[in-house]
JSON list of C-alpha atoms and ligand atoms in Angstrom, two decimals:
[
{"chain": "W", "resi": 8, "resn": "MET", "atom": "CA", "xyz": [-1.25, 14.87, -31.24]},
{"chain": "W", "resi": 9, "resn": "GLU", "atom": "CA", "xyz": [-3.21, 11.79, -30.34]},
{"chain": "W", "resi": 10, "resn": "LEU", "atom": "CA", "xyz": [-3.16, 10.07, -27.03]},
{"chain": "W", "resi": 11, "resn": "PHE", "atom": "CA", "xyz": [-4.39, 6.53, -25.79]},
{"chain": "W", "resi": 12, "resn": "ASP", "atom": "CA", "xyz": [-5.64, 6.53, -22.39]},
{"chain": "W", "resi": 13, "resn": "THR", "atom": "CA", "xyz": [-5.15, 2.57, -21.56]},
{"chain": "W", "resi": 14, "resn": "HIS", "atom": "CA", "xyz": [-7.01, 2.13, -18.64]},
{"chain": "W", "resi": 15, "resn": "THR", "atom": "CA", "xyz": [-10.70, 4.22, -18.41]},
{"chain": "W", "resi": 16, "resn": "HIS", "atom": "CA", "xyz": [-13.41, 3.11, -16.12]},
{"chain": "W", "resi": 17, "resn": "LEU", "atom": "CA", "xyz": [-16.22, 4.56, -18.33]},
{"chain": "W", "resi": 18, "resn": "ASP", "atom": "CA", "xyz": [-19.13, 2.75, -17.12]},
{"chain": "W", "resi": 19, "resn": "ASP", "atom": "CA", "xyz": [-18.78, 4.09, -13.66]},
{"chain": "W", "resi": 20, "resn": "ALA", "atom": "CA", "xyz": [-21.99, 5.41, -12.10]},
{"chain": "W", "resi": 21, "resn": "ARG", "atom": "CA", "xyz": [-20.08, 8.79, -11.44]},
{"chain": "W", "resi": 22, "resn": "PHE", "atom": "CA", "xyz": [-20.40, 8.92, -15.15]},
{"chain": "W", "resi": 23, "resn": "ASP", "atom": "CA", "xyz": [-23.80, 8.53, -15.78]},
{"chain": "W", "resi": 24, "resn": "GLU", "atom": "CA", "xyz": [-24.71, 12.61, -15.75]},
{"chain": "W", "resi": 25, "resn": "ASP", "atom": "CA", "xyz": [-22.49, 13.56, -18.34]},
{"chain": "W", "resi": 26, "resn": "ARG", "atom": "CA", "xyz": [-21.06, 10.88, -20.05]},
{"chain": "W", "resi": 27, "resn": "ASP", "atom": "CA", "xyz": [-21.41, 11.94, -23.34]},
{"chain": "W", "resi": 28, "resn": "GLN", "atom": "CA", "xyz": [-19.76, 15.10, -22.46]},
{"chain": "W", "resi": 29, "resn": "VAL", "atom": "CA", "xyz": [-16.87, 13.31, -21.39]},
{"chain": "W", "resi": 30, "resn": "ILE", "atom": "CA", "xyz": [-16.36, 11.57, -24.18]},
{"chain": "W", "resi": 31, "resn": "ARG", "atom": "CA", "xyz": [-16.94, 14.56, -26.42]},
{"chain": "W", "resi": 32, "resn": "ARG", "atom": "CA", "xyz": [-13.82, 16.44, -23.99]},
{"chain": "W", "resi": 33, "resn": "MET", "atom": "CA", "xyz": [-11.72, 13.61, -24.19]},
{"chain": "W", "resi": 34, "resn": "GLN", "atom": "CA", "xyz": [-12.21, 13.82, -28.46]},
{"chain": "W", "resi": 35, "resn": "GLU", "atom": "CA", "xyz": [-11.57, 17.87, -28.26]},
{"chain": "W", "resi": 36, "resn": "GLN", "atom": "CA", "xyz": [-8.43, 17.07, -26.60]},
{"chain": "W", "resi": 37, "resn": "GLY", "atom": "CA", "xyz": [-7.04, 14.43, -28.81]},
{"chain": "W", "resi": 38, "resn": "ILE", "atom": "CA", "xyz": [-7.32, 11.18, -26.87]},
{"chain": "W", "resi": 39, "resn": "THR", "atom": "CA", "xyz": [-8.12, 9.06, -30.05]},
{"chain": "W", "resi": 40, "resn": "ARG", "atom": "CA", "xyz": [-7.94, 5.88, -28.46]},
{"chain": "W", "resi": 41, "resn": "CYS", "atom": "CA", "xyz": [-9.13, 4.38, -25.17]},
{"chain": "W", "resi": 42, "resn": "MET", "atom": "CA", "xyz": [-9.71, 1.03, -23.28]},
{"chain": "W", "resi": 43, "resn": "CYS", "atom": "CA", "xyz": [-12.60, 0.39, -21.25]},
{"chain": "W", "resi": 44, "resn": "ILE", "atom": "CA", "xyz": [-11.66, -1.95, -18.50]},
{"chain": "W", "resi": 45, "resn": "GLY", "atom": "CA", "xyz": [-13.93, -4.45, -16.57]},
{"chain": "W", "resi": 46, "resn": "ALA", "atom": "CA", "xyz": [-13.52, -5.22, -12.87]},
{"chain": "W", "resi": 47, "resn": "ASP", "atom": "CA", "xyz": [-16.17, -7.85, -12.67]},
{"chain": "W", "resi": 48, "resn": "MET", "atom": "CA", "xyz": [-18.42, -9.65, -14.88]},
{"chain": "W", "resi": 49, "resn": "ALA", "atom": "CA", "xyz": [-21.02, -6.41, -14.84]},
{"chain": "W", "resi": 50, "resn": "SER", "atom": "CA", "xyz": [-18.27, -4.25, -15.71]},
{"chain": "W", "resi": 51, "resn": "SER", "atom": "CA", "xyz": [-16.82, -6.38, -18.25]},
{"chain": "W", "resi": 52, "resn": "ARG", "atom": "CA", "xyz": [-19.99, -6.93, -20.27]},
{"chain": "W", "resi": 53, "resn": "ALA", "atom": "CA", "xyz": [-20.36, -2.46, -19.98]},
{"chain": "W", "resi": 54, "resn": "ALA", "atom": "CA", "xyz": [-17.00, -2.01, -21.39]},
{"chain": "W", "resi": 55, "resn": "LEU", "atom": "CA", "xyz": [-17.88, -4.03, -24.13]},
{"chain": "W", "resi": 56, "resn": "GLU", "atom": "CA", "xyz": [-20.84, -2.13, -24.87]},
{"chain": "W", "resi": 57, "resn": "LEU", "atom": "CA", "xyz": [-19.07, 1.13, -24.13]},
{"chain": "W", "resi": 58, "resn": "ALA", "atom": "CA", "xyz": [-16.19, -0.14, -26.85]},
{"chain": "W", "resi": 59, "resn": "LYS", "atom": "CA", "xyz": [-19.21, -0.92, -29.37]},
{"chain": "W", "resi": 60, "resn": "ALA", "atom": "CA", "xyz": [-20.38, 1.96, -29.18]},
{"chain": "W", "resi": 61, "resn": "HIS", "atom": "CA", "xyz": [-17.88, 4.58, -29.71]},
{"chain": "W", "resi": 62, "resn": "GLU", "atom": "CA", "xyz": [-14.52, 4.26, -32.29]},
{"chain": "W", "resi": 63, "resn": "GLY", "atom": "CA", "xyz": [-11.22, 3.98, -31.14]},
{"chain": "W", "resi": 64, "resn": "PHE", "atom": "CA", "xyz": [-12.51, 2.46, -27.73]},
{"chain": "W", "resi": 65, "resn": "TYR", "atom": "CA", "xyz": [-11.48, -1.10, -27.15]},
{"chain": "W", "resi": 66, "resn": "ALA", "atom": "CA", "xyz": [-12.40, -3.25, -23.84]},
{"chain": "W", "resi": 67, "resn": "ALA", "atom": "CA", "xyz": [-10.34, -5.83, -21.14]},
{"chain": "W", "resi": 68, "resn": "VAL", "atom": "CA", "xyz": [-12.84, -8.09, -19.22]},
{"chain": "W", "resi": 69, "resn": "GLY", "atom": "CA", "xyz": [-11.80, -10.10, -16.32]},
{"chain": "W", "resi": 70, "resn": "VAL", "atom": "CA", "xyz": [-12.26, -10.14, -12.48]},
{"chain": "W", "resi": 71, "resn": "HIS", "atom": "CA", "xyz": [-10.43, -7.68, -10.39]},
{"chain": "W", "resi": 72, "resn": "PRO", "atom": "CA", "xyz": [-8.72, -9.24, -6.99]},
{"chain": "W", "resi": 73, "resn": "HIS", "atom": "CA", "xyz": [-10.83, -7.38, -4.70]},
{"chain": "W", "resi": 74, "resn": "ASP", "atom": "CA", "xyz": [-13.49, -9.35, -6.55]},
{"chain": "W", "resi": 75, "resn": "ALA", "atom": "CA", "xyz": [-11.77, -12.79, -6.38]},
{"chain": "W", "resi": 76, "resn": "GLU", "atom": "CA", "xyz": [-14.14, -14.33, -3.83]},
{"chain": "W", "resi": 77, "resn": "ASN", "atom": "CA", "xyz": [-16.74, -14.28, -6.44]},
{"chain": "W", "resi": 78, "resn": "PHE", "atom": "CA", "xyz": [-15.26, -15.43, -9.35]},
{"chain": "W", "resi": 79, "resn": "THR", "atom": "CA", "xyz": [-16.65, -18.66, -10.74]},
{"chain": "W", "resi": 80, "resn": "GLU", "atom": "CA", "xyz": [-16.02, -21.40, -13.56]},
{"chain": "W", "resi": 81, "resn": "ASP", "atom": "CA", "xyz": [-19.16, -20.12, -15.07]},
{"chain": "W", "resi": 82, "resn": "ALA", "atom": "CA", "xyz": [-17.56, -16.43, -15.10]},
{"chain": "W", "resi": 83, "resn": "ALA", "atom": "CA", "xyz": [-14.71, -17.68, -16.16]},
{"chain": "W", "resi": 84, "resn": "GLN", "atom": "CA", "xyz": [-16.40, -19.58, -19.35]},
{"chain": "W", "resi": 85, "resn": "GLU", "atom": "CA", "xyz": [-18.75, -15.91, -20.18]},
{"chain": "W", "resi": 86, "resn": "LEU", "atom": "CA", "xyz": [-15.15, -13.97, -19.92]},
{"chain": "W", "resi": 87, "resn": "LEU", "atom": "CA", "xyz": [-13.48, -16.61, -22.51]},
{"chain": "W", "resi": 88, "resn": "ALA", "atom": "CA", "xyz": [-17.06, -15.85, -24.58]},
{"chain": "W", "resi": 89, "resn": "LEU", "atom": "CA", "xyz": [-16.57, -12.32, -24.23]},
{"chain": "W", "resi": 90, "resn": "CYS", "atom": "CA", "xyz": [-12.65, -12.55, -25.47]},
{"chain": "W", "resi": 91, "resn": "ARG", "atom": "CA", "xyz": [-14.33, -13.64, -28.62]},
{"chain": "W", "resi": 92, "resn": "GLU", "atom": "CA", "xyz": [-15.79, -10.61, -29.58]},
{"chain": "W", "resi": 93, "resn": "PRO", "atom": "CA", "xyz": [-13.78, -8.11, -32.10]},
{"chain": "W", "resi": 94, "resn": "LYS", "atom": "CA", "xyz": [-13.67, -5.55, -29.59]},
{"chain": "W", "resi": 95, "resn": "VAL", "atom": "CA", "xyz": [-12.51, -7.33, -26.32]},
{"chain": "W", "resi": 96, "resn": "ARG", "atom": "CA", "xyz": [-8.15, -6.58, -26.97]},
{"chain": "W", "resi": 97, "resn": "ALA", "atom": "CA", "xyz": [-7.39, -7.99, -23.13]},
{"chain": "W", "resi": 98, "resn": "VAL", "atom": "CA", "xyz": [-8.08, -9.94, -19.85]},
{"chain": "W", "resi": 99, "resn": "GLY", "atom": "CA", "xyz": [-8.13, -7.44, -17.00]},
{"chain": "W", "resi": 100, "resn": "GLU", "atom": "CA", "xyz": [-8.11, -5.81, -14.70]},
{"chain": "W", "resi": 101, "resn": "ILE", "atom": "CA", "xyz": [-6.61, -9.23, -12.93]},
{"chain": "W", "resi": 102, "resn": "GLY", "atom": "CA", "xyz": [-4.07, -9.61, -10.12]},
{"chain": "W", "resi": 103, "resn": "LEU", "atom": "CA", "xyz": [-3.84, -8.90, -6.61]},
{"chain": "W", "resi": 104, "resn": "ASP", "atom": "CA", "xyz": [-4.09, -6.60, -3.88]},
{"chain": "W", "resi": 105, "resn": "TYR", "atom": "CA", "xyz": [-2.95, -6.58, -0.10]},
{"chain": "W", "resi": 106, "resn": "HIS", "atom": "CA", "xyz": [-3.59, -3.03, 0.51]},
{"chain": "W", "resi": 107, "resn": "TYR", "atom": "CA", "xyz": [-7.51, -3.36, 0.73]},
{"chain": "W", "resi": 108, "resn": "ASP", "atom": "CA", "xyz": [-7.49, -7.50, 1.38]},
{"chain": "W", "resi": 109, "resn": "LEU", "atom": "CA", "xyz": [-10.99, -7.27, 0.15]},
{"chain": "W", "resi": 110, "resn": "SER", "atom": "CA", "xyz": [-10.56, -10.97, -0.96]},
{"chain": "W", "resi": 111, "resn": "PRO", "atom": "CA", "xyz": [-8.71, -13.82, 1.15]},
{"chain": "W", "resi": 112, "resn": "ARG", "atom": "CA", "xyz": [-5.00, -13.58, -0.24]},
{"chain": "W", "resi": 113, "resn": "GLN", "atom": "CA", "xyz": [-5.27, -17.35, -1.42]},
{"chain": "W", "resi": 114, "resn": "THR", "atom": "CA", "xyz": [-8.12, -17.01, -3.39]},
{"chain": "W", "resi": 115, "resn": "GLN", "atom": "CA", "xyz": [-6.75, -13.71, -5.49]},
{"chain": "W", "resi": 116, "resn": "ARG", "atom": "CA", "xyz": [-3.52, -16.07, -6.27]},
{"chain": "W", "resi": 117, "resn": "ASP", "atom": "CA", "xyz": [-6.02, -18.90, -7.07]},
{"chain": "W", "resi": 118, "resn": "VAL", "atom": "CA", "xyz": [-8.47, -16.27, -9.47]},
{"chain": "W", "resi": 119, "resn": "PHE", "atom": "CA", "xyz": [-5.20, -14.51, -10.95]},
{"chain": "W", "resi": 120, "resn": "ARG", "atom": "CA", "xyz": [-3.59, -17.68, -12.42]},
{"chain": "W", "resi": 121, "resn": "ARG", "atom": "CA", "xyz": [-7.08, -18.99, -13.53]},
{"chain": "W", "resi": 122, "resn": "GLN", "atom": "CA", "xyz": [-7.39, -15.64, -15.28]},
{"chain": "W", "resi": 123, "resn": "ILE", "atom": "CA", "xyz": [-4.12, -15.79, -16.78]},
{"chain": "W", "resi": 124, "resn": "ALA", "atom": "CA", "xyz": [-4.31, -18.99, -18.02]},
{"chain": "W", "resi": 125, "resn": "LEU", "atom": "CA", "xyz": [-7.59, -17.45, -19.52]},
{"chain": "W", "resi": 126, "resn": "ALA", "atom": "CA", "xyz": [-5.60, -14.76, -21.40]},
{"chain": "W", "resi": 127, "resn": "ARG", "atom": "CA", "xyz": [-3.20, -17.99, -22.92]},
{"chain": "W", "resi": 128, "resn": "GLU", "atom": "CA", "xyz": [-6.52, -19.72, -23.92]},
{"chain": "W", "resi": 129, "resn": "ALA", "atom": "CA", "xyz": [-8.06, -16.52, -25.56]},
{"chain": "W", "resi": 130, "resn": "GLY", "atom": "CA", "xyz": [-4.38, -15.20, -27.09]},
{"chain": "W", "resi": 131, "resn": "LEU", "atom": "CA", "xyz": [-4.96, -12.09, -25.88]},
{"chain": "W", "resi": 132, "resn": "PRO", "atom": "CA", "xyz": [-2.47, -9.81, -23.03]},
{"chain": "W", "resi": 133, "resn": "MET", "atom": "CA", "xyz": [-3.48, -9.13, -19.47]},
{"chain": "W", "resi": 134, "resn": "VAL", "atom": "CA", "xyz": [-4.51, -5.78, -17.62]},
{"chain": "W", "resi": 135, "resn": "LEU", "atom": "CA", "xyz": [-2.21, -6.28, -14.16]},
{"chain": "W", "resi": 136, "resn": "HIS", "atom": "CA", "xyz": [-3.25, -4.42, -11.17]},
{"chain": "W", "resi": 137, "resn": "ILE", "atom": "CA", "xyz": [-0.49, -5.42, -8.96]},
{"chain": "W", "resi": 138, "resn": "ARG", "atom": "CA", "xyz": [-0.80, -3.32, -5.04]},
{"chain": "W", "resi": 139, "resn": "GLU", "atom": "CA", "xyz": [1.89, -4.06, -2.07]},
{"chain": "W", "resi": 140, "resn": "ALA", "atom": "CA", "xyz": [1.94, -7.64, -3.53]},
{"chain": "W", "resi": 141, "resn": "HIS", "atom": "CA", "xyz": [5.42, -7.42, -6.23]},
{"chain": "W", "resi": 142, "resn": "GLY", "atom": "CA", "xyz": [7.00, -10.37, -4.83]},
{"chain": "W", "resi": 143, "resn": "ASP", "atom": "CA", "xyz": [3.84, -12.51, -4.71]},
{"chain": "W", "resi": 144, "resn": "ALA", "atom": "CA", "xyz": [3.18, -11.30, -8.17]},
{"chain": "W", "resi": 145, "resn": "LEU", "atom": "CA", "xyz": [6.02, -11.75, -9.69]},
{"chain": "W", "resi": 146, "resn": "GLU", "atom": "CA", "xyz": [6.45, -15.38, -8.33]},
{"chain": "W", "resi": 147, "resn": "ILE", "atom": "CA", "xyz": [3.56, -15.81, -10.10]},
{"chain": "W", "resi": 148, "resn": "LEU", "atom": "CA", "xyz": [4.14, -14.48, -13.46]},
{"chain": "W", "resi": 149, "resn": "ARG", "atom": "CA", "xyz": [7.23, -16.16, -13.41]},
{"chain": "W", "resi": 150, "resn": "ALA", "atom": "CA", "xyz": [6.28, -20.01, -12.61]},
{"chain": "W", "resi": 151, "resn": "GLU", "atom": "CA", "xyz": [4.02, -19.56, -16.00]},
{"chain": "W", "resi": 152, "resn": "THR", "atom": "CA", "xyz": [4.57, -20.99, -19.12]},
{"chain": "W", "resi": 153, "resn": "ASP", "atom": "CA", "xyz": [4.14, -18.85, -22.51]},
{"chain": "W", "resi": 154, "resn": "LEU", "atom": "CA", "xyz": [3.31, -16.43, -20.02]},
{"chain": "W", "resi": 155, "resn": "PRO", "atom": "CA", "xyz": [0.82, -14.06, -22.36]},
{"chain": "W", "resi": 156, "resn": "ALA", "atom": "CA", "xyz": [1.92, -9.91, -22.60]},
{"chain": "W", "resi": 157, "resn": "GLY", "atom": "CA", "xyz": [0.69, -7.28, -20.38]},
{"chain": "W", "resi": 158, "resn": "VAL", "atom": "CA", "xyz": [1.12, -4.45, -18.83]},
{"chain": "W", "resi": 159, "resn": "VAL", "atom": "CA", "xyz": [1.10, -3.64, -14.97]},
{"chain": "W", "resi": 160, "resn": "HIS", "atom": "CA", "xyz": [-1.20, -0.62, -14.58]},
{"chain": "W", "resi": 161, "resn": "CYS", "atom": "CA", "xyz": [-1.47, 1.90, -12.05]},
{"chain": "W", "resi": 162, "resn": "TYR", "atom": "CA", "xyz": [2.59, 1.11, -11.33]},
{"chain": "W", "resi": 163, "resn": "SER", "atom": "CA", "xyz": [3.20, 1.67, -7.79]},
{"chain": "W", "resi": 164, "resn": "GLY", "atom": "CA", "xyz": [5.93, -0.80, -7.26]},
{"chain": "W", "resi": 165, "resn": "SER", "atom": "CA", "xyz": [9.99, -0.21, -7.24]},
{"chain": "W", "resi": 166, "resn": "LEU", "atom": "CA", "xyz": [12.40, 0.17, -9.78]},
{"chain": "W", "resi": 167, "resn": "GLU", "atom": "CA", "xyz": [13.68, -3.54, -8.88]},
{"chain": "W", "resi": 168, "resn": "SER", "atom": "CA", "xyz": [10.36, -4.54, -9.24]},
{"chain": "W", "resi": 169, "resn": "ALA", "atom": "CA", "xyz": [9.44, -2.52, -12.64]},
{"chain": "W", "resi": 170, "resn": "ARG", "atom": "CA", "xyz": [12.84, -4.36, -14.02]},
{"chain": "W", "resi": 171, "resn": "GLU", "atom": "CA", "xyz": [11.52, -7.89, -13.33]},
{"chain": "W", "resi": 172, "resn": "TYR", "atom": "CA", "xyz": [8.25, -6.95, -15.23]},
{"chain": "W", "resi": 173, "resn": "MET", "atom": "CA", "xyz": [10.22, -5.84, -17.95]},
{"chain": "W", "resi": 174, "resn": "ARG", "atom": "CA", "xyz": [11.93, -9.01, -17.43]},
{"chain": "W", "resi": 175, "resn": "LEU", "atom": "CA", "xyz": [8.85, -10.67, -18.33]},
{"chain": "W", "resi": 176, "resn": "GLY", "atom": "CA", "xyz": [8.17, -9.29, -21.04]},
{"chain": "W", "resi": 177, "resn": "LEU", "atom": "CA", "xyz": [5.68, -6.65, -19.43]},
{"chain": "W", "resi": 178, "resn": "LEU", "atom": "CA", "xyz": [5.02, -2.98, -20.06]},
{"chain": "W", "resi": 179, "resn": "ILE", "atom": "CA", "xyz": [4.42, -0.75, -16.89]},
{"chain": "W", "resi": 180, "resn": "SER", "atom": "CA", "xyz": [1.53, 2.05, -16.87]},
{"chain": "W", "resi": 181, "resn": "PHE", "atom": "CA", "xyz": [1.42, 5.28, -14.93]},
{"chain": "W", "resi": 182, "resn": "THR", "atom": "CA", "xyz": [-1.79, 6.79, -13.87]},
{"chain": "W", "resi": 183, "resn": "GLY", "atom": "CA", "xyz": [-1.97, 10.47, -12.11]},
{"chain": "W", "resi": 184, "resn": "SER", "atom": "CA", "xyz": [-0.67, 9.07, -8.93]},
{"chain": "W", "resi": 185, "resn": "VAL", "atom": "CA", "xyz": [2.98, 9.97, -10.91]},
{"chain": "W", "resi": 186, "resn": "THR", "atom": "CA", "xyz": [2.37, 13.77, -10.60]},
{"chain": "W", "resi": 187, "resn": "PHE", "atom": "CA", "xyz": [1.46, 13.51, -6.36]},
{"chain": "W", "resi": 188, "resn": "LYS", "atom": "CA", "xyz": [3.58, 15.72, -4.60]},
{"chain": "W", "resi": 189, "resn": "ASN", "atom": "CA", "xyz": [4.90, 12.79, -2.00]},
{"chain": "W", "resi": 190, "resn": "ALA", "atom": "CA", "xyz": [5.48, 10.49, -5.19]},
{"chain": "W", "resi": 191, "resn": "HIS", "atom": "CA", "xyz": [9.17, 10.62, -5.26]},
{"chain": "W", "resi": 192, "resn": "ASN", "atom": "CA", "xyz": [9.79, 6.90, -5.64]},
{"chain": "W", "resi": 193, "resn": "LEU", "atom": "CA", "xyz": [7.60, 6.51, -8.13]},
{"chain": "W", "resi": 194, "resn": "GLN", "atom": "CA", "xyz": [8.89, 9.09, -10.13]},
{"chain": "W", "resi": 195, "resn": "ALA", "atom": "CA", "xyz": [12.21, 7.97, -9.59]},
{"chain": "W", "resi": 196, "resn": "VAL", "atom": "CA", "xyz": [11.12, 4.91, -11.33]},
{"chain": "W", "resi": 197, "resn": "ALA", "atom": "CA", "xyz": [9.26, 6.71, -14.02]},
{"chain": "W", "resi": 198, "resn": "ALA", "atom": "CA", "xyz": [12.32, 8.83, -15.15]},
{"chain": "W", "resi": 199, "resn": "VAL", "atom": "CA", "xyz": [14.33, 5.74, -16.42]},
{"chain": "W", "resi": 200, "resn": "LEU", "atom": "CA", "xyz": [11.99, 3.19, -17.55]},
{"chain": "W", "resi": 201, "resn": "PRO", "atom": "CA", "xyz": [12.79, 2.59, -21.43]},
{"chain": "W", "resi": 202, "resn": "ARG", "atom": "CA", "xyz": [10.66, 4.63, -23.55]},
{"chain": "W", "resi": 203, "resn": "GLU", "atom": "CA", "xyz": [9.42, 1.37, -25.21]},
{"chain": "W", "resi": 204, "resn": "LYS", "atom": "CA", "xyz": [7.96, 0.10, -21.73]},
{"chain": "W", "resi": 205, "resn": "ILE", "atom": "CA", "xyz": [5.83, 2.53, -20.67]},
{"chain": "W", "resi": 206, "resn": "MET", "atom": "CA", "xyz": [2.03, 3.45, -21.05]},
{"chain": "W", "resi": 207, "resn": "ILE", "atom": "CA", "xyz": [-0.15, 6.34, -19.86]},
{"chain": "W", "resi": 208, "resn": "GLU", "atom": "CA", "xyz": [-3.70, 5.93, -18.65]},
{"chain": "W", "resi": 209, "resn": "THR", "atom": "CA", "xyz": [-5.98, 8.39, -16.33]},
{"chain": "W", "resi": 210, "resn": "ASP", "atom": "CA", "xyz": [-7.57, 4.58, -14.57]},
{"chain": "W", "resi": 211, "resn": "CYS", "atom": "CA", "xyz": [-10.78, 7.16, -14.47]},
{"chain": "W", "resi": 212, "resn": "PRO", "atom": "CA", "xyz": [-12.79, 7.89, -12.28]},
{"chain": "W", "resi": 213, "resn": "TYR", "atom": "CA", "xyz": [-9.75, 7.29, -10.12]},
{"chain": "W", "resi": 214, "resn": "MET", "atom": "CA", "xyz": [-6.23, 8.92, -9.62]},
{"chain": "W", "resi": 215, "resn": "ALA", "atom": "CA", "xyz": [-7.03, 12.77, -11.00]},
{"chain": "W", "resi": 216, "resn": "PRO", "atom": "CA", "xyz": [-3.64, 14.36, -11.45]},
{"chain": "W", "resi": 217, "resn": "THR", "atom": "CA", "xyz": [-2.48, 16.90, -10.07]},
{"chain": "W", "resi": 218, "resn": "PRO", "atom": "CA", "xyz": [-4.11, 19.78, -9.99]},
{"chain": "W", "resi": 219, "resn": "TYR", "atom": "CA", "xyz": [-6.95, 18.08, -9.55]},
{"chain": "W", "resi": 220, "resn": "ARG", "atom": "CA", "xyz": [-6.33, 15.33, -6.89]},
{"chain": "W", "resi": 221, "resn": "GLY", "atom": "CA", "xyz": [-9.51, 14.08, -5.25]},
{"chain": "W", "resi": 222, "resn": "ARG", "atom": "CA", "xyz": [-11.88, 15.10, -7.93]},
{"chain": "W", "resi": 223, "resn": "ARG", "atom": "CA", "xyz": [-13.67, 13.14, -10.02]},
{"chain": "W", "resi": 224, "resn": "ASN", "atom": "CA", "xyz": [-10.71, 11.72, -13.06]},
{"chain": "W", "resi": 225, "resn": "GLU", "atom": "CA", "xyz": [-11.63, 11.80, -16.85]},
{"chain": "W", "resi": 226, "resn": "PRO", "atom": "CA", "xyz": [-9.52, 10.65, -19.80]},
{"chain": "W", "resi": 227, "resn": "ALA", "atom": "CA", "xyz": [-9.22, 14.49, -20.97]},
{"chain": "W", "resi": 228, "resn": "LEU", "atom": "CA", "xyz": [-6.94, 14.35, -17.85]},
{"chain": "W", "resi": 229, "resn": "VAL", "atom": "CA", "xyz": [-4.62, 11.56, -19.70]},
{"chain": "W", "resi": 230, "resn": "ALA", "atom": "CA", "xyz": [-2.54, 14.72, -21.45]},
{"chain": "W", "resi": 231, "resn": "GLU", "atom": "CA", "xyz": [-1.83, 15.99, -17.69]},
{"chain": "W", "resi": 232, "resn": "VAL", "atom": "CA", "xyz": [0.09, 12.66, -17.26]},
{"chain": "W", "resi": 233, "resn": "LEU", "atom": "CA", "xyz": [1.84, 12.60, -20.48]},
{"chain": "W", "resi": 234, "resn": "ARG", "atom": "CA", "xyz": [3.07, 16.39, -19.63]},
{"chain": "W", "resi": 235, "resn": "PHE", "atom": "CA", "xyz": [4.34, 15.57, -16.43]},
{"chain": "W", "resi": 236, "resn": "LEU", "atom": "CA", "xyz": [6.33, 12.59, -17.74]},
{"chain": "W", "resi": 237, "resn": "ALA", "atom": "CA", "xyz": [7.50, 14.34, -20.62]},
{"chain": "W", "resi": 238, "resn": "ASP", "atom": "CA", "xyz": [9.11, 17.46, -18.40]},
{"chain": "W", "resi": 239, "resn": "LEU", "atom": "CA", "xyz": [10.35, 14.71, -15.87]},
{"chain": "W", "resi": 240, "resn": "ARG", "atom": "CA", "xyz": [11.94, 12.37, -18.49]},
{"chain": "W", "resi": 241, "resn": "GLY", "atom": "CA", "xyz": [13.00, 15.66, -20.34]},
{"chain": "W", "resi": 242, "resn": "GLU", "atom": "CA", "xyz": [11.38, 14.07, -23.89]},
{"chain": "W", "resi": 243, "resn": "SER", "atom": "CA", "xyz": [9.21, 16.27, -25.82]},
{"chain": "W", "resi": 244, "resn": "GLU", "atom": "CA", "xyz": [5.42, 15.68, -24.81]},
{"chain": "W", "resi": 245, "resn": "GLU", "atom": "CA", "xyz": [5.03, 14.66, -29.07]},
{"chain": "W", "resi": 246, "resn": "GLU", "atom": "CA", "xyz": [7.89, 12.05, -28.75]},
{"chain": "W", "resi": 247, "resn": "LEU", "atom": "CA", "xyz": [6.23, 10.77, -25.73]},
{"chain": "W", "resi": 248, "resn": "ALA", "atom": "CA", "xyz": [2.99, 10.90, -26.80]},
{"chain": "W", "resi": 249, "resn": "ARG", "atom": "CA", "xyz": [4.09, 9.23, -29.79]},
{"chain": "W", "resi": 250, "resn": "THR", "atom": "CA", "xyz": [5.75, 5.99, -28.30]},
{"chain": "W", "resi": 251, "resn": "THR", "atom": "CA", "xyz": [3.06, 5.38, -25.86]},
{"chain": "W", "resi": 252, "resn": "MET", "atom": "CA", "xyz": [0.32, 5.18, -28.38]},
{"chain": "W", "resi": 253, "resn": "GLU", "atom": "CA", "xyz": [2.56, 2.79, -30.26]},
{"chain": "W", "resi": 254, "resn": "ASN", "atom": "CA", "xyz": [3.68, 0.56, -26.88]},
{"chain": "W", "resi": 255, "resn": "GLY", "atom": "CA", "xyz": [-0.47, 0.82, -26.36]},
{"chain": "W", "resi": 256, "resn": "ARG", "atom": "CA", "xyz": [-1.62, 0.08, -30.35]},
{"chain": "W", "resi": 257, "resn": "ARG", "atom": "CA", "xyz": [1.38, -2.96, -30.65]},
{"chain": "W", "resi": 258, "resn": "LEU", "atom": "CA", "xyz": [0.28, -4.69, -26.75]},
{"chain": "W", "resi": 259, "resn": "PHE", "atom": "CA", "xyz": [-3.35, -4.35, -27.57]},
{"chain": "W", "resi": 260, "resn": "GLY", "atom": "CA", "xyz": [-3.33, -4.82, -31.42]},
{"chain": "W", "resi": 261, "resn": "ILE", "atom": "CA", "xyz": [-5.19, -1.68, -32.49]},
{"chain": "W", "resi": 262, "resn": "ASP", "atom": "CA", "xyz": [-4.65, -0.26, -36.03]},
{"chain": "Z", "resi": 29, "resn": "NI", "atom": "NI1", "xyz": [-8.46, 0.24, -12.69]}
]
């Protein structure tokens, strides 16, 4: 059984002590493909370096809504240049985060639109981070003509919003947060989405699944997300592993 961890932050300083062991562990567990996701310019460059250094690793480059305030036109031009690197397969993570509001909302919306345009220009899909902002995000996405393909990562919205995203051609991705004891609403969503529309991820070092909640997460634990979802949906792990792998490979253009 092969798995694809479609959202990791392996450049994070919390992996500095043992990054090679973490990567060896994931390979031993059959996680054969991995997306390294940028959240600002430095981590976008770092994600590309990791992707270049490891077989089966690919990168997304972009500026997270937390950091929207620091987005410049120079950054946009550098991102566009990074997008021409063969291992860069997406623009992300981009979007809106009204939970932390670390950048002003108007700035978040402007920078989100700018980076959607960038994905379109680069001919790449988008990795979306949307938290407590699904209404505004959907409004922005619906207003686009020629919306690039993409995925709403670490999904936290309602079933109704998920259906709206899918109508726009987007996939929905689940992290360890779907395994949390109190995640009844999210579990109800994950139980019914069409298999062709879902992906799995760790978002490591964040979002460690039950029973590792609160600890540092790592790609090997994407197997726990798979196991939980397969059980929830009444599907075999093999079948769900195969479909989520196909969905990820198709979205990111990976052989
Ligand atoms: Ni992330």
